[in-house]
Each structure stands twice: as structure tokens, then as C-alpha cells.
């Protein structure tokens, strides 16, 4: 059976991208680099890009995420600089009031003619928010999702209703008016993987990002999300796999690149990230294993769990198997080198998915 998927790029608006290593290829966490990657992604046929939001980098020798550009302002500039590709930014529900975000994203929709989306994060990494003075220690893991759920309810009302009066547990609005409203609803995405997080993603958003990889646990999470969507009567809900691709001309070359990244693994930075979660004493036990997997003892890795390593041809097979087994609707791609690796997988890996009856726009016509 023919399967069509969307493919996006997790763009490096943060230093080092998603590789916790001093040996990572050039990735300065600058707007100039993010712009170059986004325009390249558009040329290569990717459907969307997503930028993260970060308020404090890891304290280690690689300065992982130590230099960043703010996600929503970057989204505005990237929408202006592109024509086709969708641009999704990230925001934390505990940082911005819902009326402010509703207005900001409505403006982004105006700039990009509807190409905007928003990745919603509840904010469980304590070290990231204490420097902002925005950490609320009274909320448990699940209560943060309750907060985000109401936060999104208010935003959606502002995007659709002429006047909004809201009296809730966390937010109160009186006769709020948002104009102009988005011409179409911005895409809402979330990467919650705990039981409560997954239900929030399905009930409140349009897309769930879940870790990819061949492990049975990742495949089961994707199937669970689809089951929840069925229960909630959301047939259009989509599940995308978050995959890191480490490519090479051969499997041996790809493994050599992986070994090089591992040789420079930033253990101090990873330990600092782990402490940020561990300081959240009301939430760390409920965090999914996917959140802490790269941060635990002897399993420290320079890349995220579920990474695919191999030749361009081998990657196509691994990706296809993941899509079929987990019934994925799309992928969000990470690569170590966002220029050279991105070009090569677009031209040499994604067109090969057709051999497995999987079709996408990446590399088409190049």
C-alpha cells in the first residue's frame, strides 16, 4: 500500500544542534546559519522546519546550546525569507500569557500566509526557568499539562471567536478581542511522551513528535498515540518520528563519523542537563524514559536515542522499516552537519523510500 509522509528538519537555531559533542560539525547557533539551513531545506523539498526554544545552555566544554536565537522572532524572519516551506516555532506555556502568544502567532500567520505552526512545551527542566524567575514549584508533572491544556484552550478561542471571556483555573480573560485572526488554524505540535503528555498531545494538538528508532518502545508509543486519537475521534491527527541520521558513503564511514562524535561526548554538559530535570522533584519520576535516556550514567551518548547510522542506502531501509512498523505520518530529521549531511540524505536517501512504497517531497526532481 502506498504511503505518503511529510518530512521536516529540526533546524539548528542553537549551538551544536542536537549533538552533545565537542566534535560536532559547524553549528554556531546563529540566525545566519539557521536561515541558510532553512532555505536549503526548502530547495531540497522538505515540508517544514521546526526551531527549538532555549533559555539556558548546558554548562560543559562544548557549550551545547550556549548560543541560541529566540524561536518565535526567528520564525518571523524565516517566514519572510521563504516562499513554500512551513515554519514552526517553539514556545513554553509557562513563559508567555496565552493572549500574548495568540497575538504573536496570528501575526506570524499573517507574515507567512498561513505557513506557521507552534510546538508547545510545558517546561519541566527547572534549570531553564529559574534564571527567568518563572519556575513554579507548586505544579506537578501532570498539573503542568493541565496548565498547558487550558493555555491552549484560551489561544484557540482567541483565534476563532470574535470576543473571548474566560474564567478558568489558571487564566481569566474579560472581553478579549484578537484581530486579525489567523485565516487558517496554525498547526499545533507537541512531543510529550509520558502517559499524560501523550494524551495532551493528541487531545490538544495536531501532531505528536515521538522518538524514532527501531526499538519496540518507540514503535509502541506511536501506536498508542494513534489509539488515543481513535478514541478521541481525531482521524486527522498525525504522528511523526524524531530521527537522528548519521550518514556515510558506506556503513563503515557512517560508523566512523559516529565514533568521532562519541570521542568528543560532552559528559559535563549532559550531567548539567540531567541535573535540571532532577531538580524538578515533582516531575522527574513522571518524565518519560525518552526525556532522560541520553542523560543517564553509562548510557551517555552524544546523540539522541533511536539514532540511525549507516550508508545512504542503509538509512533508507532503516527509515522505511520504522515508518511501516510505527505507522508514522512523517519524520522530523536531525543530522550532525546541517549543510552537507542534509543535502546528501535529501538526494541519496529519501528518494529511495519509494522502493518501500513510501513517498515524500524530499529530493523530488533534484
mmCIF file of N, CA and C in Angstrom, residues 191-284:
data_model
loop_
_atom_site.group_PDB
_atom_site.id
_atom_site.type_symbol
_atom_site.label_atom_id
_atom_site.label_comp_id
_atom_site.label_asym_id
_atom_site.label_seq_id
_atom_site.Cartn_x
_atom_site.Cartn_y
_atom_site.Cartn_z
ATOM 1 N N UNK A 191 5.650 17.176 21.870
ATOM 2 C CA UNK A 191 6.495 15.982 21.943
ATOM 3 C C UNK A 191 6.349 15.260 23.275
ATOM 4 N N UNK A 192 5.223 15.443 23.954
ATOM 5 C CA UNK A 192 5.026 14.752 25.227
ATOM 6 C C UNK A 192 4.967 13.246 25.027
ATOM 7 N N UNK A 193 5.761 12.502 25.806
ATOM 8 C CA UNK A 193 5.827 11.054 25.618
ATOM 9 C C UNK A 193 5.406 10.279 26.861
ATOM 10 N N UNK A 194 5.216 10.951 28.002
ATOM 11 C CA UNK A 194 4.668 10.273 29.174
ATOM 12 C C UNK A 194 3.201 9.978 28.908
ATOM 13 N N UNK A 195 2.570 9.215 29.785
ATOM 14 C CA UNK A 195 1.161 8.913 29.593
ATOM 15 C C UNK A 195 0.312 10.168 29.516
ATOM 16 N N UNK A 196 0.515 11.090 30.451
ATOM 17 C CA UNK A 196 -0.248 12.344 30.448
ATOM 18 C C UNK A 196 0.161 13.215 29.269
ATOM 19 N N UNK A 197 1.448 13.226 28.959
ATOM 20 C CA UNK A 197 1.933 14.041 27.856
ATOM 21 C C UNK A 197 1.379 13.585 26.522
ATOM 22 N N UNK A 198 1.316 12.280 26.327
ATOM 23 C CA UNK A 198 0.812 11.749 25.063
ATOM 24 C C UNK A 198 -0.670 12.081 24.897
ATOM 25 N N UNK A 199 -1.426 11.973 25.979
ATOM 26 C CA UNK A 199 -2.855 12.311 25.890
ATOM 27 C C UNK A 199 -3.038 13.802 25.615
ATOM 28 N N UNK A 200 -2.194 14.639 26.213
ATOM 29 C CA UNK A 200 -2.264 16.078 25.924
ATOM 30 C C UNK A 200 -1.973 16.338 24.453
ATOM 31 N N UNK A 201 -0.930 15.699 23.931
ATOM 32 C CA UNK A 201 -0.555 15.915 22.535
ATOM 33 C C UNK A 201 -1.705 15.574 21.602
ATOM 34 N N UNK A 202 -2.363 14.452 21.866
ATOM 35 C CA UNK A 202 -3.429 14.010 20.971
ATOM 36 C C UNK A 202 -4.681 14.863 21.138
ATOM 37 N N UNK A 203 -5.034 15.174 22.388
ATOM 38 C CA UNK A 203 -6.292 15.884 22.629
ATOM 39 C C UNK A 203 -6.221 17.361 22.267
ATOM 40 N N UNK A 204 -5.036 17.980 22.438
ATOM 41 C CA UNK A 204 -4.946 19.433 22.286
ATOM 42 C C UNK A 204 -4.207 19.889 21.037
ATOM 43 N N UNK A 205 -3.469 18.995 20.377
ATOM 44 C CA UNK A 205 -2.627 19.396 19.251
ATOM 45 C C UNK A 205 -2.998 18.637 17.978
ATOM 46 N N UNK A 206 -2.253 18.912 16.920
ATOM 47 C CA UNK A 206 -2.490 18.291 15.614
ATOM 48 C C UNK A 206 -1.466 17.216 15.276
ATOM 49 N N UNK A 207 -0.279 17.332 15.883
ATOM 50 C CA UNK A 207 0.827 16.431 15.572
ATOM 51 C C UNK A 207 1.552 16.079 16.860
ATOM 52 N N UNK A 208 1.929 14.813 17.017
ATOM 53 C CA UNK A 208 2.811 14.384 18.103
ATOM 54 C C UNK A 208 4.158 14.002 17.514
ATOM 55 N N UNK A 209 5.226 14.548 18.108
ATOM 56 C CA UNK A 209 6.577 14.127 17.752
ATOM 57 C C UNK A 209 7.034 13.098 18.779
ATOM 58 N N UNK A 210 7.405 11.914 18.314
ATOM 59 C CA UNK A 210 7.890 10.869 19.200
ATOM 60 C C UNK A 210 9.238 10.377 18.698
ATOM 61 N N UNK A 211 10.094 9.965 19.619
ATOM 62 C CA UNK A 211 11.404 9.487 19.221
ATOM 63 C C UNK A 211 11.275 8.334 18.240
ATOM 64 N N UNK A 212 12.099 8.372 17.199
ATOM 65 C CA UNK A 212 12.145 7.288 16.239
ATOM 66 C C UNK A 212 13.142 6.234 16.681
ATOM 67 N N UNK A 213 13.501 5.385 15.756
ATOM 68 C CA UNK A 213 14.409 4.297 16.085
ATOM 69 C C UNK A 213 13.663 2.981 16.057
ATOM 70 N N UNK A 214 14.398 1.898 15.894
ATOM 71 C CA UNK A 214 13.775 0.591 15.740
ATOM 72 C C UNK A 214 13.331 -0.060 17.034
ATOM 73 N N UNK A 215 13.630 0.546 18.187
ATOM 74 C CA UNK A 215 13.284 -0.078 19.458
ATOM 75 C C UNK A 215 11.772 -0.248 19.597
ATOM 76 N N UNK A 216 11.379 -1.339 20.235
ATOM 77 C CA UNK A 216 9.962 -1.656 20.360
ATOM 78 C C UNK A 216 9.208 -0.581 21.130
ATOM 79 N N UNK A 217 9.853 0.038 22.116
ATOM 80 C CA UNK A 217 9.187 1.052 22.925
ATOM 81 C C UNK A 217 8.759 2.257 22.118
ATOM 82 N N UNK A 218 9.573 2.690 21.179
ATOM 83 C CA UNK A 218 9.243 3.843 20.350
ATOM 84 C C UNK A 218 8.073 3.512 19.416
ATOM 85 N N UNK A 219 8.104 2.318 18.872
ATOM 86 C CA UNK A 219 7.031 1.893 17.975
ATOM 87 C C UNK A 219 5.721 1.782 18.740
ATOM 88 N N UNK A 220 5.784 1.262 19.953
ATOM 89 C CA UNK A 220 4.584 1.123 20.770
ATOM 90 C C UNK A 220 3.997 2.488 21.129
ATOM 91 N N UNK A 221 4.849 3.476 21.416
ATOM 92 C CA UNK A 221 4.360 4.822 21.733
ATOM 93 C C UNK A 221 3.604 5.423 20.557
ATOM 94 N N UNK A 222 4.120 5.218 19.360
ATOM 95 C CA UNK A 222 3.438 5.733 18.168
ATOM 96 C C UNK A 222 2.077 5.072 17.992
ATOM 97 N N UNK A 223 2.018 3.770 18.203
ATOM 98 C CA UNK A 223 0.745 3.068 18.079
ATOM 99 C C UNK A 223 -0.230 3.509 19.164
ATOM 100 N N UNK A 224 0.303 3.778 20.352
ATOM 101 C CA UNK A 224 -0.544 4.236 21.449
ATOM 102 C C UNK A 224 -1.163 5.588 21.118
ATOM 103 N N UNK A 225 -0.369 6.484 20.523
ATOM 104 C CA UNK A 225 -0.886 7.798 20.131
ATOM 105 C C UNK A 225 -2.009 7.653 19.120
ATOM 106 N N UNK A 226 -1.832 6.754 18.158
ATOM 107 C CA UNK A 226 -2.885 6.534 17.164
ATOM 108 C C UNK A 226 -4.155 5.973 17.818
ATOM 109 N N UNK A 227 -3.989 5.119 18.817
ATOM 110 C CA UNK A 227 -5.142 4.553 19.505
ATOM 111 C C UNK A 227 -5.898 5.626 20.281
ATOM 112 N N UNK A 228 -5.149 6.517 20.945
ATOM 113 C CA UNK A 228 -5.790 7.613 21.674
ATOM 114 C C UNK A 228 -6.545 8.511 20.702
ATOM 115 N N UNK A 229 -5.947 8.791 19.553
ATOM 116 C CA UNK A 229 -6.606 9.623 18.543
ATOM 117 C C UNK A 229 -7.902 8.975 18.074
ATOM 118 N N UNK A 230 -7.889 7.668 17.949
ATOM 119 C CA UNK A 230 -9.107 6.952 17.545
ATOM 120 C C UNK A 230 -10.184 7.077 18.617
ATOM 121 N N UNK A 231 -9.769 6.942 19.875
ATOM 122 C CA UNK A 231 -10.718 7.062 20.990
ATOM 123 C C UNK A 231 -11.320 8.461 21.062
ATOM 124 N N UNK A 232 -10.527 9.474 20.728
ATOM 125 C CA UNK A 232 -10.981 10.858 20.804
ATOM 126 C C UNK A 232 -11.609 11.334 19.494
ATOM 127 N N UNK A 233 -11.746 10.422 18.543
ATOM 128 C CA UNK A 233 -12.352 10.739 17.248
ATOM 129 C C UNK A 233 -11.599 11.869 16.541
ATOM 130 N N UNK A 234 -10.278 11.705 16.451
ATOM 131 C CA UNK A 234 -9.436 12.654 15.736
ATOM 132 C C UNK A 234 -8.730 11.925 14.591
ATOM 133 N N UNK A 235 -9.457 11.631 13.514
ATOM 134 C CA UNK A 235 -8.878 10.842 12.423
ATOM 135 C C UNK A 235 -7.748 11.544 11.682
ATOM 136 N N UNK A 236 -7.679 12.864 11.780
ATOM 137 C CA UNK A 236 -6.640 13.607 11.062
ATOM 138 C C UNK A 236 -5.386 13.824 11.907
ATOM 139 N N UNK A 237 -5.379 13.334 13.143
ATOM 140 C CA UNK A 237 -4.196 13.507 13.995
ATOM 141 C C UNK A 237 -3.018 12.740 13.399
ATOM 142 N N UNK A 238 -1.822 13.343 13.478
ATOM 143 C CA UNK A 238 -0.643 12.746 12.857
ATOM 144 C C UNK A 238 0.444 12.473 13.898
ATOM 145 N N UNK A 239 1.200 11.429 13.655
ATOM 146 C CA UNK A 239 2.333 11.068 14.493
ATOM 147 C C UNK A 239 3.594 11.081 13.633
ATOM 148 N N UNK A 240 4.570 11.891 14.048
ATOM 149 C CA UNK A 240 5.847 11.995 13.339
ATOM 150 C C UNK A 240 6.963 11.425 14.219
ATOM 151 N N UNK A 241 7.906 10.768 13.596
ATOM 152 C CA UNK A 241 9.065 10.256 14.307
ATOM 153 C C UNK A 241 10.207 11.256 14.278
ATOM 154 N N UNK A 242 10.832 11.466 15.428
ATOM 155 C CA UNK A 242 12.025 12.315 15.534
ATOM 156 C C UNK A 242 13.244 11.420 15.378
ATOM 157 N N UNK A 243 13.983 11.589 14.290
ATOM 158 C CA UNK A 243 15.092 10.682 13.991
ATOM 159 C C UNK A 243 16.380 11.466 13.747
ATOM 160 N N UNK A 244 17.457 10.952 14.322
ATOM 161 C CA UNK A 244 18.795 11.468 14.034
ATOM 162 C C UNK A 244 19.439 10.535 13.017
ATOM 163 N N UNK A 245 19.941 11.109 11.931
ATOM 164 C CA UNK A 245 20.572 10.332 10.872
ATOM 165 C C UNK A 245 22.069 10.633 10.857
ATOM 166 N N UNK A 246 22.882 9.596 10.992
ATOM 167 C CA UNK A 246 24.345 9.723 10.897
ATOM 168 C C UNK A 246 24.758 8.978 9.632
ATOM 169 N N UNK A 247 24.986 9.707 8.529
ATOM 170 C CA UNK A 247 25.176 9.055 7.231
ATOM 171 C C UNK A 247 26.645 8.921 6.827
ATOM 172 N N UNK A 248 26.866 8.119 5.802
ATOM 173 C CA UNK A 248 28.192 7.990 5.209
ATOM 174 C C UNK A 248 28.083 7.318 3.860
ATOM 175 N N UNK A 249 29.141 7.363 3.083
ATOM 176 C CA UNK A 249 29.139 6.684 1.790
ATOM 177 C C UNK A 249 28.991 5.174 1.961
ATOM 178 N N UNK A 250 29.420 4.672 3.104
ATOM 179 C CA UNK A 250 29.262 3.253 3.434
ATOM 180 C C UNK A 250 28.879 3.166 4.905
ATOM 181 N N UNK A 251 28.443 1.984 5.330
ATOM 182 C CA UNK A 251 28.143 1.787 6.749
ATOM 183 C C UNK A 251 29.383 2.056 7.596
ATOM 184 N N UNK A 252 30.528 1.657 7.057
ATOM 185 C CA UNK A 252 31.773 1.854 7.803
ATOM 186 C C UNK A 252 32.081 3.340 7.965
ATOM 187 N N UNK A 253 31.867 4.118 6.928
ATOM 188 C CA UNK A 253 32.111 5.561 7.012
ATOM 189 C C UNK A 253 31.148 6.222 8.005
ATOM 190 N N UNK A 254 29.899 5.785 7.990
ATOM 191 C CA UNK A 254 28.914 6.345 8.914
ATOM 192 C C UNK A 254 29.294 6.027 10.358
ATOM 193 N N UNK A 255 29.747 4.792 10.601
ATOM 194 C CA UNK A 255 30.146 4.424 11.958
ATOM 195 C C UNK A 255 31.386 5.200 12.388
ATOM 196 N N UNK A 256 32.275 5.481 11.444
ATOM 197 C CA UNK A 256 33.464 6.285 11.763
ATOM 198 C C UNK A 256 33.066 7.693 12.202
ATOM 199 N N UNK A 257 32.065 8.276 11.546
ATOM 200 C CA UNK A 257 31.561 9.591 11.952
ATOM 201 C C UNK A 257 30.940 9.509 13.337
ATOM 202 N N UNK A 258 30.166 8.456 13.580
ATOM 203 C CA UNK A 258 29.552 8.283 14.897
ATOM 204 C C UNK A 258 30.624 8.137 15.975
ATOM 205 N N UNK A 259 31.651 7.372 15.693
ATOM 206 C CA UNK A 259 32.741 7.185 16.653
ATOM 207 C C UNK A 259 33.439 8.516 16.941
ATOM 208 N N UNK A 260 33.616 9.317 15.910
ATOM 209 C CA UNK A 260 34.258 10.628 16.082
ATOM 210 C C UNK A 260 33.420 11.524 16.993
ATOM 211 N N UNK A 261 32.110 11.498 16.806
ATOM 212 C CA UNK A 261 31.233 12.292 17.671
ATOM 213 C C UNK A 261 31.297 11.790 19.107
ATOM 214 N N UNK A 262 31.337 10.471 19.280
ATOM 215 C CA UNK A 262 31.381 9.898 20.623
ATOM 216 C C UNK A 262 32.689 10.204 21.337
ATOM 217 N N UNK A 263 33.748 10.302 20.568
ATOM 218 C CA UNK A 263 35.048 10.628 21.184
ATOM 219 C C UNK A 263 35.027 12.006 21.849
ATOM 220 N N UNK A 264 34.169 12.882 21.347
ATOM 221 C CA UNK A 264 34.091 14.224 21.919
ATOM 222 C C UNK A 264 32.871 14.435 22.796
ATOM 223 N N UNK A 265 32.207 13.344 23.242
ATOM 224 C CA UNK A 265 30.969 13.481 24.003
ATOM 225 C C UNK A 265 31.172 14.400 25.216
ATOM 226 N N UNK A 266 30.245 15.311 25.411
ATOM 227 C CA UNK A 266 30.339 16.315 26.476
ATOM 228 C C UNK A 266 29.620 15.787 27.723
ATOM 229 N N UNK A 267 30.346 15.001 28.518
ATOM 230 C CA UNK A 267 29.737 14.396 29.698
ATOM 231 C C UNK A 267 29.333 15.440 30.727
ATOM 232 N N UNK A 268 30.150 16.475 30.875
ATOM 233 C CA UNK A 268 29.813 17.518 31.852
ATOM 234 C C UNK A 268 28.541 18.249 31.460
ATOM 235 N N UNK A 269 28.392 18.526 30.167
ATOM 236 C CA UNK A 269 27.188 19.197 29.699
ATOM 237 C C UNK A 269 25.945 18.333 29.869
ATOM 238 N N UNK A 270 26.084 17.023 29.585
ATOM 239 C CA UNK A 270 24.959 16.104 29.748
ATOM 240 C C UNK A 270 24.564 15.979 31.220
ATOM 241 N N UNK A 271 25.560 15.953 32.095
ATOM 242 C CA UNK A 271 25.261 15.893 33.529
ATOM 243 C C UNK A 271 24.551 17.155 33.988
ATOM 244 N N UNK A 272 24.935 18.287 33.438
ATOM 245 C CA UNK A 272 24.269 19.544 33.785
ATOM 246 C C UNK A 272 22.812 19.530 33.331
ATOM 247 N N UNK A 273 22.548 19.024 32.127
ATOM 248 C CA UNK A 273 21.175 18.907 31.649
ATOM 249 C C UNK A 273 20.366 17.974 32.547
ATOM 250 N N UNK A 274 20.965 16.854 32.931
ATOM 251 C CA UNK A 274 20.263 15.902 33.787
ATOM 252 C C UNK A 274 19.901 16.536 35.127
ATOM 253 N N UNK A 275 20.800 17.328 35.688
ATOM 254 C CA UNK A 275 20.512 17.976 36.976
ATOM 255 C C UNK A 275 19.301 18.892 36.876
ATOM 256 N N UNK A 276 19.112 19.526 35.714
ATOM 257 C CA UNK A 276 17.969 20.405 35.539
ATOM 258 C C UNK A 276 16.648 19.675 35.672
ATOM 259 N N UNK A 277 16.602 18.432 35.172
ATOM 260 C CA UNK A 277 15.403 17.617 35.329
ATOM 261 C C UNK A 277 15.285 17.074 36.756
ATOM 262 N N UNK A 278 16.428 16.668 37.320
ATOM 263 C CA UNK A 278 16.395 16.080 38.652
ATOM 264 C C UNK A 278 15.991 17.097 39.715
ATOM 265 N N UNK A 279 16.270 18.380 39.476
ATOM 266 C CA UNK A 279 15.850 19.428 40.417
ATOM 267 C C UNK A 279 14.334 19.605 40.436
ATOM 268 N N UNK A 280 13.670 19.140 39.388
ATOM 269 C CA UNK A 280 12.218 19.184 39.326
ATOM 270 C C UNK A 280 11.689 17.962 40.080
ATOM 271 N N UNK A 281 11.700 18.035 41.401
ATOM 272 C CA UNK A 281 11.402 16.862 42.223
ATOM 273 C C UNK A 281 9.968 16.383 42.062
ATOM 274 N N UNK A 282 9.058 17.262 41.611
ATOM 275 C CA UNK A 282 7.664 16.862 41.430
ATOM 276 C C UNK A 282 7.403 16.291 40.041
ATOM 277 N N UNK A 283 8.426 16.276 39.211
ATOM 278 C CA UNK A 283 8.200 15.839 37.851
ATOM 279 C C UNK A 283 9.136 14.788 37.329
ATOM 280 N N UNK A 284 10.314 14.625 37.940
ATOM 281 C CA UNK A 284 11.332 13.771 37.331
ATOM 282 C C UNK A 284 10.892 12.313 37.264
#
